[in-house]
PDB file of C-alpha atoms in Angstrom:
ATOM      1  CA  MET A   1      11.392 120.029  33.870  1.00 32.00           C
ATOM      2  CA  ASP A   2       7.631 119.684  33.435  1.00 36.00           C
ATOM      3  CA  ASP A   3       6.241 122.595  31.409  1.00 35.00           C
ATOM      4  CA  MET A   4       3.289 122.922  33.795  1.00 33.00           C
ATOM      5  CA  ASP A   5       3.573 125.700  36.366  1.00 38.00           C
ATOM      6  CA  PRO A   6       3.579 123.853  39.740  1.00 34.00           C
ATOM      7  CA  THR A   7       2.332 126.967  41.517  1.00 36.00           C
ATOM      8  CA  ALA A   8      -0.767 127.273  39.342  1.00 40.00           C
ATOM      9  CA  PRO A   9      -4.118 126.489  41.026  1.00 41.00           C
ATOM     10  CA  VAL A  10      -5.377 122.975  40.352  1.00 41.00           C
ATOM     11  CA  ARG A  11      -8.678 123.176  38.506  1.00 45.00           C
ATOM     12  CA  PRO A  12      -9.329 119.924  36.660  1.00 44.00           C
ATOM     13  CA  GLY A  13     -12.082 119.989  34.109  1.00 44.00           C
ATOM     14  CA  ARG A  14     -15.333 118.168  34.613  1.00 51.00           C
ATOM     15  CA  GLY A  15     -14.626 114.459  34.639  1.00 59.00           C
ATOM     16  CA  ALA A  16     -10.856 114.940  34.367  1.00 77.00           C
ATOM     17  CA  ASP A  17      -8.546 113.087  36.711  1.00 87.00           C
ATOM     18  CA  PRO A  18      -6.532 115.286  39.081  1.00 90.00           C
ATOM     19  CA  GLU A  19      -2.855 115.758  38.289  1.00 91.00           C
ATOM     20  CA  PRO A  20      -0.264 114.493  40.778  1.00 92.00           C
ATOM     21  CA  PRO A  21       2.633 116.753  41.790  1.00 93.00           C
ATOM     22  CA  PRO A  22       4.852 117.566  38.798  1.00 93.00           C
ATOM     23  CA  PRO A  23       8.133 115.739  38.155  1.00 93.00           C
ATOM     24  CA  GLY A  24      11.044 117.934  39.156  1.00 89.00           C
ATOM     25  CA  GLY A  25       8.988 119.826  41.738  1.00 92.00           C
ATOM     26  CA  VAL A  26       9.539 120.263  45.453  1.00 93.00           C
ATOM     27  CA  LEU A  27       7.740 117.070  46.479  1.00 94.00           C
ATOM     28  CA  TRP A  28       9.636 115.028  43.918  1.00 93.00           C
ATOM     29  CA  SER A  29      12.840 116.180  45.564  1.00 93.00           C
ATOM     30  CA  THR A  30      11.788 115.669  49.170  1.00 95.00           C
ATOM     31  CA  ALA A  31       8.904 113.212  49.665  1.00 95.00           C
ATOM     32  CA  GLY A  32      10.940 110.134  48.749  1.00 96.00           C
ATOM     33  CA  ASP A  33      14.141 111.334  50.412  1.00 97.00           C
ATOM     34  CA  VAL A  34      14.914 109.194  53.469  1.00 97.00           C
ATOM     35  CA  ARG A  35      15.012 112.331  55.620  1.00 97.00           C
ATOM     36  CA  SER A  36      11.265 112.699  55.177  1.00 97.00           C
ATOM     37  CA  LEU A  37      10.761 109.465  57.126  1.00 97.00           C
ATOM     38  CA  LEU A  38      11.767 111.403  60.227  1.00 97.00           C
ATOM     39  CA  THR A  39       8.899 113.870  59.740  1.00 97.00           C
ATOM     40  CA  LEU A  40       6.016 111.428  59.275  1.00 96.00           C
ATOM     41  CA  PRO A  41       5.392 110.701  63.001  1.00 97.00           C
ATOM     42  CA  ALA A  42       4.859 114.412  63.692  1.00 98.00           C
ATOM     43  CA  ALA A  43       2.265 114.735  60.927  1.00 97.00           C
ATOM     44  CA  PHE A  44       0.453 111.566  61.984  1.00 97.00           C
ATOM     45  CA  THR A  45       0.311 112.684  65.615  1.00 98.00           C
ATOM     46  CA  MET A  46      -1.148 116.035  64.558  1.00 98.00           C
ATOM     47  CA  GLN A  47      -3.757 114.190  62.502  1.00 97.00           C
ATOM     48  CA  VAL A  48      -4.949 112.017  65.373  1.00 97.00           C
ATOM     49  CA  ALA A  49      -5.072 115.019  67.704  1.00 97.00           C
ATOM     50  CA  HIS A  50      -8.274 115.936  65.858  1.00 97.00           C
ATOM     51  CA  PRO A  51     -11.199 114.576  67.942  1.00 97.00           C
ATOM     52  CA  ALA A  52     -12.823 112.740  65.018  1.00 96.00           C
ATOM     53  CA  VAL A  53      -9.607 111.420  63.457  1.00 96.00           C
ATOM     54  CA  GLY A  54      -8.351 110.261  66.848  1.00 96.00           C
ATOM     55  CA  ALA A  55     -11.628 108.469  67.548  1.00 96.00           C
ATOM     56  CA  GLY A  56     -11.582 106.771  64.149  1.00 95.00           C
ATOM     57  CA  VAL A  57      -7.998 105.588  64.507  1.00 95.00           C
ATOM     58  CA  ASP A  58      -8.643 104.422  68.074  1.00 94.00           C
ATOM     59  CA  GLN A  59     -11.595 102.305  66.988  1.00 94.00           C
ATOM     60  CA  TYR A  60     -10.686 101.105  63.499  1.00 94.00           C
ATOM     61  CA  SER A  61      -6.902 101.202  63.024  1.00 92.00           C
ATOM     62  CA  VAL A  62      -4.478  98.327  63.584  1.00 92.00           C
ATOM     63  CA  PHE A  63      -1.689 100.715  64.619  1.00 90.00           C
ATOM     64  CA  ARG A  64      -1.434  99.001  68.027  1.00 92.00           C
ATOM     65  CA  THR A  65      -1.423  95.375  66.833  1.00 92.00           C
ATOM     66  CA  ASP A  66       0.363  95.790  63.489  1.00 93.00           C
ATOM     67  CA  PRO A  67       2.309  99.076  63.674  1.00 93.00           C
ATOM     68  CA  TRP A  68       5.020  97.969  61.228  1.00 93.00           C
ATOM     69  CA  GLY A  69       2.595  96.749  58.595  1.00 93.00           C
ATOM     70  CA  ARG A  70       0.419  99.802  58.966  1.00 92.00           C
ATOM     71  CA  GLY A  71       3.424 102.090  58.644  1.00 93.00           C
ATOM     72  CA  GLU A  72       4.647 100.287  55.530  1.00 94.00           C
ATOM     73  CA  ARG A  73       1.225 100.488  53.878  1.00 94.00           C
ATOM     74  CA  SER A  74       0.848 104.171  54.712  1.00 94.00           C
ATOM     75  CA  LEU A  75       4.296 104.955  53.320  1.00 95.00           C
ATOM     76  CA  ARG A  76       3.563 103.026  50.124  1.00 95.00           C
ATOM     77  CA  SER A  77       0.394 105.073  49.707  1.00 96.00           C
ATOM     78  CA  VAL A  78       2.188 108.399  50.178  1.00 95.00           C
ATOM     79  CA  MET A  79       4.807 107.406  47.613  1.00 96.00           C
ATOM     80  CA  LEU A  80       2.057 106.633  45.096  1.00 96.00           C
ATOM     81  CA  TRP A  81       0.400 110.022  45.603  1.00 95.00           C
ATOM     82  CA  VAL A  82       3.626 111.768  44.643  1.00 96.00           C
ATOM     83  CA  TYR A  83       5.467 109.358  42.331  1.00 95.00           C
ATOM     84  CA  GLY A  84       2.711 107.041  41.101  1.00 93.00           C
ATOM     85  CA  GLY A  85       1.808 108.882  37.895  1.00 90.00           C
ATOM     86  CA  THR A  86      -1.376 107.308  36.566  1.00 88.00           C
ATOM     87  CA  GLU A  87      -1.491 105.053  39.645  1.00 94.00           C
ATOM     88  CA  ALA A  88      -1.836 108.072  41.949  1.00 95.00           C
ATOM     89  CA  VAL A  89      -5.523 108.616  41.164  1.00 95.00           C
ATOM     90  CA  ALA A  90      -6.332 104.933  41.666  1.00 95.00           C
ATOM     91  CA  GLU A  91      -4.530 104.999  45.013  1.00 95.00           C
ATOM     92  CA  GLY A  92      -6.488 108.071  46.084  1.00 95.00           C
ATOM     93  CA  ARG A  93      -9.730 106.279  45.261  1.00 95.00           C
ATOM     94  CA  ARG A  94      -8.578 103.209  47.180  1.00 95.00           C
ATOM     95  CA  VAL A  95      -7.862 105.347  50.241  1.00 94.00           C
ATOM     96  CA  ARG A  96     -11.344 106.844  50.096  1.00 94.00           C
ATOM     97  CA  ARG A  97     -12.926 103.379  49.783  1.00 95.00           C
ATOM     98  CA  LEU A  98     -11.010 102.237  52.874  1.00 91.00           C
ATOM     99  CA  HIS A  99     -12.474 105.119  54.862  1.00 93.00           C
ATOM    100  CA  LYS A 100     -16.017 104.834  53.554  1.00 93.00           C
ATOM    101  CA  GLU A 101     -17.363 102.844  56.521  1.00 92.00           C
ATOM    102  CA  ILE A 102     -15.403 104.626  59.257  1.00 94.00           C
ATOM    103  CA  ARG A 103     -17.874 106.575  61.356  1.00 95.00           C
ATOM    104  CA  GLY A 104     -18.840 107.021  64.975  1.00 95.00           C
ATOM    105  CA  THR A 105     -18.776 109.515  67.814  1.00 95.00           C
ATOM    106  CA  ASP A 106     -15.741 111.688  68.417  1.00 94.00           C
ATOM    107  CA  THR A 107     -14.116 112.575  71.737  1.00 89.00           C
ATOM    108  CA  ARG A 108     -16.554 115.469  72.188  1.00 93.00           C
ATOM    109  CA  GLY A 109     -19.681 113.416  71.583  1.00 94.00           C
ATOM    110  CA  ARG A 110     -20.203 114.605  68.005  1.00 95.00           C
ATOM    111  CA  ARG A 111     -21.126 112.248  65.174  1.00 96.00           C
ATOM    112  CA  TYR A 112     -18.474 111.976  62.482  1.00 94.00           C
ATOM    113  CA  HIS A 113     -17.710 110.251  59.204  1.00 95.00           C
ATOM    114  CA  SER A 114     -14.049 109.905  58.248  1.00 92.00           C
ATOM    115  CA  LEU A 115     -14.638 111.424  54.790  1.00 94.00           C
ATOM    116  CA  ASP A 116     -16.333 114.543  56.146  1.00 94.00           C
ATOM    117  CA  PRO A 117     -14.203 117.411  54.809  1.00 92.00           C
ATOM    118  CA  ALA A 118     -13.963 118.885  58.314  1.00 89.00           C
ATOM    119  CA  CYS A 119     -11.719 116.007  59.429  1.00 92.00           C
ATOM    120  CA  TYR A 120     -10.529 114.493  56.123  1.00 95.00           C
ATOM    121  CA  ALA A 121      -9.084 117.835  55.030  1.00 96.00           C
ATOM    122  CA  TRP A 122      -7.172 118.134  58.316  1.00 97.00           C
ATOM    123  CA  VAL A 123      -5.479 114.773  57.692  1.00 96.00           C
ATOM    124  CA  HIS A 124      -4.247 116.155  54.388  1.00 96.00           C
ATOM    125  CA  ALA A 125      -3.400 119.602  55.766  1.00 97.00           C
ATOM    126  CA  THR A 126      -0.963 118.451  58.454  1.00 97.00           C
ATOM    127  CA  GLY A 127       1.704 117.448  55.941  1.00 96.00           C
ATOM    128  CA  PHE A 128       2.298 121.030  54.843  1.00 97.00           C
ATOM    129  CA  PRO A 129       3.266 122.749  58.142  1.00 97.00           C
ATOM    130  CA  VAL A 130       5.344 119.728  59.186  1.00 97.00           C
ATOM    131  CA  ALA A 131       7.205 119.732  55.863  1.00 96.00           C
ATOM    132  CA  LEU A 132       7.942 123.441  56.252  1.00 96.00           C
ATOM    133  CA  TYR A 133       9.025 123.274  59.880  1.00 97.00           C
ATOM    134  CA  ALA A 134      11.060 120.069  59.690  1.00 97.00           C
ATOM    135  CA  GLY A 135      12.497 121.126  56.339  1.00 95.00           C
ATOM    136  CA  ARG A 136      14.347 123.971  58.050  1.00 94.00           C
ATOM    137  CA  TYR A 137      16.232 121.372  60.081  1.00 96.00           C
ATOM    138  CA  LEU A 138      16.669 118.571  57.561  1.00 97.00           C
ATOM    139  CA  PHE A 139      16.761 120.089  54.093  1.00 94.00           C
ATOM    140  CA  ARG A 140      17.391 123.773  53.440  1.00 84.00           C
ATOM    141  CA  PRO A 141      16.196 127.269  54.395  1.00 82.00           C
ATOM    142  CA  ILE A 142      12.629 127.907  53.287  1.00 83.00           C
ATOM    143  CA  THR A 143      12.047 130.872  51.000  1.00 89.00           C
ATOM    144  CA  PRO A 144       8.600 132.390  50.370  1.00 90.00           C
ATOM    145  CA  ALA A 145       8.733 131.082  46.791  1.00 91.00           C
ATOM    146  CA  HIS A 146       9.560 127.576  48.046  1.00 91.00           C
ATOM    147  CA  GLU A 147       6.691 127.728  50.551  1.00 94.00           C
ATOM    148  CA  ARG A 148       4.237 128.813  47.853  1.00 95.00           C
ATOM    149  CA  GLN A 149       5.360 126.113  45.429  1.00 95.00           C
ATOM    150  CA  LEU A 150       5.205 123.408  48.085  1.00 96.00           C
ATOM    151  CA  TYR A 151       1.667 124.423  49.012  1.00 97.00           C
ATOM    152  CA  ALA A 152       0.536 124.408  45.379  1.00 96.00           C
ATOM    153  CA  GLU A 153       1.912 120.890  44.997  1.00 96.00           C
ATOM    154  CA  TRP A 154       0.306 119.802  48.273  1.00 96.00           C
ATOM    155  CA  LEU A 155      -3.038 120.964  46.898  1.00 96.00           C
ATOM    156  CA  ARG A 156      -2.534 118.511  44.057  1.00 96.00           C
ATOM    157  CA  VAL A 157      -2.102 115.740  46.613  1.00 96.00           C
ATOM    158  CA  GLY A 158      -5.385 116.839  48.173  1.00 96.00           C
ATOM    159  CA  ARG A 159      -7.111 116.498  44.820  1.00 96.00           C
ATOM    160  CA  ILE A 160      -5.608 113.012  44.429  1.00 96.00           C
ATOM    161  CA  LEU A 161      -7.184 112.143  47.791  1.00 95.00           C
ATOM    162  CA  GLY A 162     -10.574 113.322  46.573  1.00 95.00           C
ATOM    163  CA  LEU A 163     -10.768 116.692  48.303  1.00 95.00           C
ATOM    164  CA  ARG A 164     -12.534 119.451  46.401  1.00 93.00           C
ATOM    165  CA  GLU A 165     -11.327 123.007  45.985  1.00 93.00           C
ATOM    166  CA  ARG A 166     -13.850 124.256  48.520  1.00 94.00           C
ATOM    167  CA  ASP A 167     -12.549 121.728  51.070  1.00 95.00           C
ATOM    168  CA  MET A 168      -9.000 123.150  51.109  1.00 95.00           C
ATOM    169  CA  PRO A 169      -7.611 126.676  51.508  1.00 96.00           C
ATOM    170  CA  GLN A 170      -6.506 127.511  47.982  1.00 95.00           C
ATOM    171  CA  THR A 171      -3.551 129.753  48.845  1.00 96.00           C
ATOM    172  CA  VAL A 172      -0.872 129.934  51.514  1.00 95.00           C
ATOM    173  CA  GLU A 173      -2.453 133.155  52.751  1.00 95.00           C
ATOM    174  CA  GLU A 174      -5.735 131.317  53.304  1.00 96.00           C
ATOM    175  CA  PHE A 175      -4.061 128.266  54.817  1.00 97.00           C
ATOM    176  CA  TRP A 176      -2.490 129.838  57.909  1.00 97.00           C
ATOM    177  CA  PRO A 177      -5.718 131.316  59.375  1.00 97.00           C
ATOM    178  CA  TYR A 178      -7.389 127.930  58.804  1.00 97.00           C
ATOM    179  CA  TYR A 179      -4.474 126.147  60.498  1.00 98.00           C
ATOM    180  CA  ARG A 180      -4.481 128.482  63.526  1.00 98.00           C
ATOM    181  CA  ARG A 181      -8.243 128.109  63.890  1.00 97.00           C
ATOM    182  CA  MET A 182      -7.961 124.311  63.871  1.00 97.00           C
ATOM    183  CA  LEU A 183      -5.266 124.415  66.558  1.00 98.00           C
ATOM    184  CA  ALA A 184      -7.319 126.786  68.699  1.00 97.00           C
ATOM    185  CA  GLU A 185     -10.728 125.144  68.310  1.00 97.00           C
ATOM    186  CA  GLU A 186     -10.296 121.458  67.453  1.00 97.00           C
ATOM    187  CA  ILE A 187      -6.899 120.006  68.259  1.00 97.00           C
ATOM    188  CA  GLU A 188      -6.496 118.349  71.664  1.00 97.00           C
ATOM    189  CA  PRO A 189      -4.387 115.677  73.414  1.00 97.00           C
ATOM    190  CA  THR A 190      -6.471 112.706  72.293  1.00 97.00           C
ATOM    191  CA  LYS A 191      -5.808 109.205  73.587  1.00 96.00           C
ATOM    192  CA  VAL A 192      -4.086 108.148  70.357  1.00 97.00           C
ATOM    193  CA  ALA A 193      -1.938 111.300  70.194  1.00 97.00           C
ATOM    194  CA  ARG A 194      -0.719 110.648  73.734  1.00 97.00           C
ATOM    195  CA  GLU A 195       0.095 107.031  72.887  1.00 96.00           C
ATOM    196  CA  LEU A 196       2.212 108.057  69.902  1.00 96.00           C
ATOM    197  CA  VAL A 197       4.594 110.062  72.080  1.00 97.00           C
ATOM    198  CA  ALA A 198       4.599 107.651  75.024  1.00 97.00           C
ATOM    199  CA  THR A 199       7.711 105.626  75.784  1.00 95.00           C
ATOM    200  CA  ASP A 200       6.046 102.962  77.939  1.00 93.00           C
ATOM    201  CA  VAL A 201       3.485 101.471  75.530  1.00 93.00           C
ATOM    202  CA  ASP A 202       3.405  97.948  74.115  1.00 92.00           C
ATOM    203  CA  LEU A 203       5.090  97.549  70.726  1.00 93.00           C
ATOM    204  CA  PRO A 204       5.006  94.205  68.883  1.00 93.00           C
ATOM    205  CA  ARG A 205       8.226  92.915  67.355  1.00 92.00           C
ATOM    206  CA  PRO A 206       8.551  93.325  63.572  1.00 90.00           C
ATOM    207  CA  GLU A 207       7.854  90.159  61.604  1.00 88.00           C
ATOM    208  CA  VAL A 208      10.948  88.851  59.808  1.00 86.00           C
ATOM    209  CA  SER A 209      11.375  85.752  57.666  1.00 87.00           C
ATOM    210  CA  SER A 210      14.905  84.798  58.743  1.00 90.00           C
ATOM    211  CA  PRO A 211      14.990  82.397  61.727  1.00 91.00           C
ATOM    212  CA  VAL A 212      18.284  83.923  62.849  1.00 92.00           C
ATOM    213  CA  LEU A 213      16.888  87.442  62.803  1.00 91.00           C
ATOM    214  CA  ARG A 214      13.756  86.267  64.613  1.00 89.00           C
ATOM    215  CA  LEU A 215      15.915  84.822  67.387  1.00 92.00           C
ATOM    216  CA  LEU A 216      18.050  87.967  67.604  1.00 92.00           C
ATOM    217  CA  LEU A 217      14.953  90.163  67.772  1.00 90.00           C
ATOM    218  CA  ARG A 218      13.427  88.005  70.481  1.00 91.00           C
ATOM    219  CA  LEU A 219      16.577  88.297  72.593  1.00 93.00           C
ATOM    220  CA  THR A 220      17.191  92.013  72.071  1.00 95.00           C
ATOM    221  CA  TRP A 221      13.651  93.333  71.688  1.00 92.00           C
ATOM    222  CA  PRO A 222      13.239  94.826  75.199  1.00 94.00           C
ATOM    223  CA  ALA A 223      16.258  97.094  74.674  1.00 96.00           C
ATOM    224  CA  LEU A 224      15.445  97.822  71.018  1.00 95.00           C
ATOM    225  CA  ARG A 225      11.824  98.613  71.865  1.00 95.00           C
ATOM    226  CA  ALA A 226      12.792 101.074  74.607  1.00 96.00           C
ATOM    227  CA  GLY A 227      15.321 102.821  72.375  1.00 96.00           C
ATOM    228  CA  TYR A 228      12.928 103.007  69.434  1.00 96.00           C
ATOM    229  CA  LEU A 229      10.082 104.461  71.511  1.00 97.00           C
ATOM    230  CA  ARG A 230      12.370 107.152  72.951  1.00 97.00           C
ATOM    231  CA  PHE A 231      13.632 108.047  69.477  1.00 97.00           C
ATOM    232  CA  ARG A 232      10.105 108.097  68.033  1.00 97.00           C
ATOM    233  CA  ALA A 233       8.901 110.439  70.758  1.00 97.00           C
ATOM    234  CA  PHE A 234      11.959 112.668  70.243  1.00 98.00           C
ATOM    235  CA  VAL A 235      11.480 113.157  66.496  1.00 98.00           C
ATOM    236  CA  THR A 236       7.683 113.309  66.777  1.00 98.00           C
ATOM    237  CA  VAL A 237       7.706 116.249  69.173  1.00 98.00           C
ATOM    238  CA  GLY A 238      10.902 117.799  67.811  1.00 98.00           C
ATOM    239  CA  TYR A 239       9.773 118.085  64.184  1.00 98.00           C
ATOM    240  CA  MET A 240       6.261 119.198  65.106  1.00 98.00           C
ATOM    241  CA  PRO A 241       5.627 122.951  64.770  1.00 98.00           C
ATOM    242  CA  PRO A 242       5.691 124.584  68.235  1.00 98.00           C
ATOM    243  CA  ASP A 243       2.123 125.889  67.980  1.00 98.00           C
ATOM    244  CA  ALA A 244       0.893 122.337  67.311  1.00 98.00           C
ATOM    245  CA  ARG A 245       2.937 121.048  70.249  1.00 98.00           C
ATOM    246  CA  ALA A 246       1.250 123.602  72.478  1.00 97.00           C
ATOM    247  CA  ALA A 247      -2.225 122.678  71.215  1.00 97.00           C
ATOM    248  CA  ILE A 248      -1.593 118.997  72.007  1.00 98.00           C
ATOM    249  CA  GLY A 249       0.095 119.783  75.322  1.00 97.00           C
ATOM    250  CA  LEU A 250       3.536 118.384  74.482  1.00 97.00           C
ATOM    251  CA  GLU A 251       6.610 119.589  76.334  1.00 96.00           C
ATOM    252  CA  TRP A 252       9.891 120.478  74.626  1.00 98.00           C
ATOM    253  CA  THR A 253      12.932 121.716  76.528  1.00 97.00           C
ATOM    254  CA  PRO A 254      15.919 123.824  75.422  1.00 98.00           C
ATOM    255  CA  ALA A 255      18.139 120.801  75.994  1.00 98.00           C
ATOM    256  CA  GLN A 256      16.003 118.704  73.671  1.00 98.00           C
ATOM    257  CA  GLU A 257      16.114 121.464  71.070  1.00 98.00           C
ATOM    258  CA  ARG A 258      19.918 121.494  71.181  1.00 98.00           C
ATOM    259  CA  ARG A 259      20.001 117.723  70.714  1.00 98.00           C
ATOM    260  CA  LEU A 260      17.583 117.981  67.794  1.00 98.00           C
ATOM    261  CA  ARG A 261      19.710 120.620  66.098  1.00 98.00           C
ATOM    262  CA  ARG A 262      22.856 118.516  66.453  1.00 98.00           C
ATOM    263  CA  PHE A 263      21.112 115.421  65.153  1.00 98.00           C
ATOM    264  CA  SER A 264      19.481 117.311  62.266  1.00 98.00           C
ATOM    265  CA  THR A 265      22.756 118.908  61.224  1.00 97.00           C
ATOM    266  CA  ALA A 266      24.401 115.502  60.993  1.00 97.00           C
ATOM    267  CA  VAL A 267      21.517 114.127  58.924  1.00 97.00           C
ATOM    268  CA  ARG A 268      21.386 117.215  56.691  1.00 96.00           C
ATOM    269  CA  LEU A 269      25.090 116.947  55.896  1.00 96.00           C
ATOM    270  CA  LEU A 270      25.262 113.171  55.504  1.00 97.00           C
ATOM    271  CA  VAL A 271      22.236 112.263  53.389  1.00 97.00           C
ATOM    272  CA  PRO A 272      22.983 114.469  50.322  1.00 95.00           C
ATOM    273  CA  VAL A 273      26.363 112.777  49.825  1.00 96.00           C
ATOM    274  CA  LEU A 274      24.843 109.288  49.791  1.00 96.00           C
ATOM    275  CA  PRO A 275      24.327 107.539  46.448  1.00 95.00           C
ATOM    276  CA  GLU A 276      20.778 107.845  45.145  1.00 93.00           C
ATOM    277  CA  ARG A 277      20.024 104.175  45.874  1.00 93.00           C
ATOM    278  CA  LEU A 278      20.506 104.934  49.567  1.00 95.00           C
ATOM    279  CA  ARG A 279      19.094 108.438  49.641  1.00 96.00           C
ATOM    280  CA  TYR A 280      15.712 107.775  47.989  1.00 96.00           C
ATOM    281  CA  LEU A 281      13.062 105.181  48.721  1.00 96.00           C
ATOM    282  CA  PRO A 282      12.615 102.572  45.967  1.00 95.00           C
ATOM    283  CA  ARG A 283       9.470 103.938  44.298  1.00 95.00           C
ATOM    284  CA  ALA A 284      10.803 107.483  44.346  1.00 95.00           C
ATOM    285  CA  ARG A 285      14.132 106.347  42.944  1.00 95.00           C
ATOM    286  CA  ALA A 286      12.477 104.425  40.103  1.00 94.00           C
ATOM    287  CA  ALA A 287      10.137 107.304  39.200  1.00 94.00           C
ATOM    288  CA  ARG A 288      12.982 109.802  39.181  1.00 92.00           C
ATOM    289  CA  ALA A 289      15.036 107.516  36.936  1.00 92.00           C
ATOM    290  CA  ARG A 290      12.140 107.133  34.462  1.00 91.00           C
ATOM    291  CA  TRP A 291      11.618 110.890  34.396  1.00 90.00           C
ATOM    292  CA  ARG A 292      15.300 111.571  33.697  1.00 87.00           C
ATOM    293  CA  ALA A 293      15.162 108.982  30.909  1.00 86.00           C
ATOM    294  CA  GLY A 294      12.166 110.734  29.369  1.00 82.00           C
ATOM    295  CA  THR A 295       9.630 108.041  30.175  1.00 65.00           C
ATOM    296  CA  ARG A 296       6.725 107.951  32.624  1.00 57.00           C
TER     297      ARG A 296
END
């Protein structure tokens, strides 16, 4: 176990690089677990429900034309923030460079820049409530100590992304009033948020190198596309905290909740018995193996 207290506030010295989440911590156990893939659509939809973030993604993102590539690149970035070690800081800087020229007018007619803390901090913040809420279904019961440790580690991710202490609530107690204020005053059903839970939108086929697989995808894509979009909408709304659902105007029925609980129970019981090569994503698996071996 790392000898650094993962719940301690992150206060890097002047000129010092921020520290990524500690090996052996909560994020090391969960971020690279395949179950976390089910939670990412909820966090992303909450992000783009912010008027400025939604406007930026609508104008600049390739999520409509290259959804598979964009998803793969985003996932690779998240894995580096948590498991990248010395690469984490470089990845955080790369992310900021990518957003440097993203600016415009949001859905309420206000000028924005994507690195303004008012919207950039919200993109970071959404991961915490989704991890807590979805974790109750997919991982284990959440204790107050677990919540506090997860938040402290999530602050480290914020520092990796270039957020300053004053840009982020520094404690769990400060986070929840900030979160409720954002839901009440900023979050809305933006165009992009509505698209991400729609089941009748265009979705390009994934690019595959095998001619046989390309032919199979071409023949089966209408059915696969419809099934995928229904499943994406189901997990997006299901693993989103109810107060965020309400702010975005998303419906969720008791019948859907029962289906989600059955599905989540099956996933929660199955994944932990899988071998590590199937349970963890490749970068997470490699980092965990190096840590156990005493190398970084």
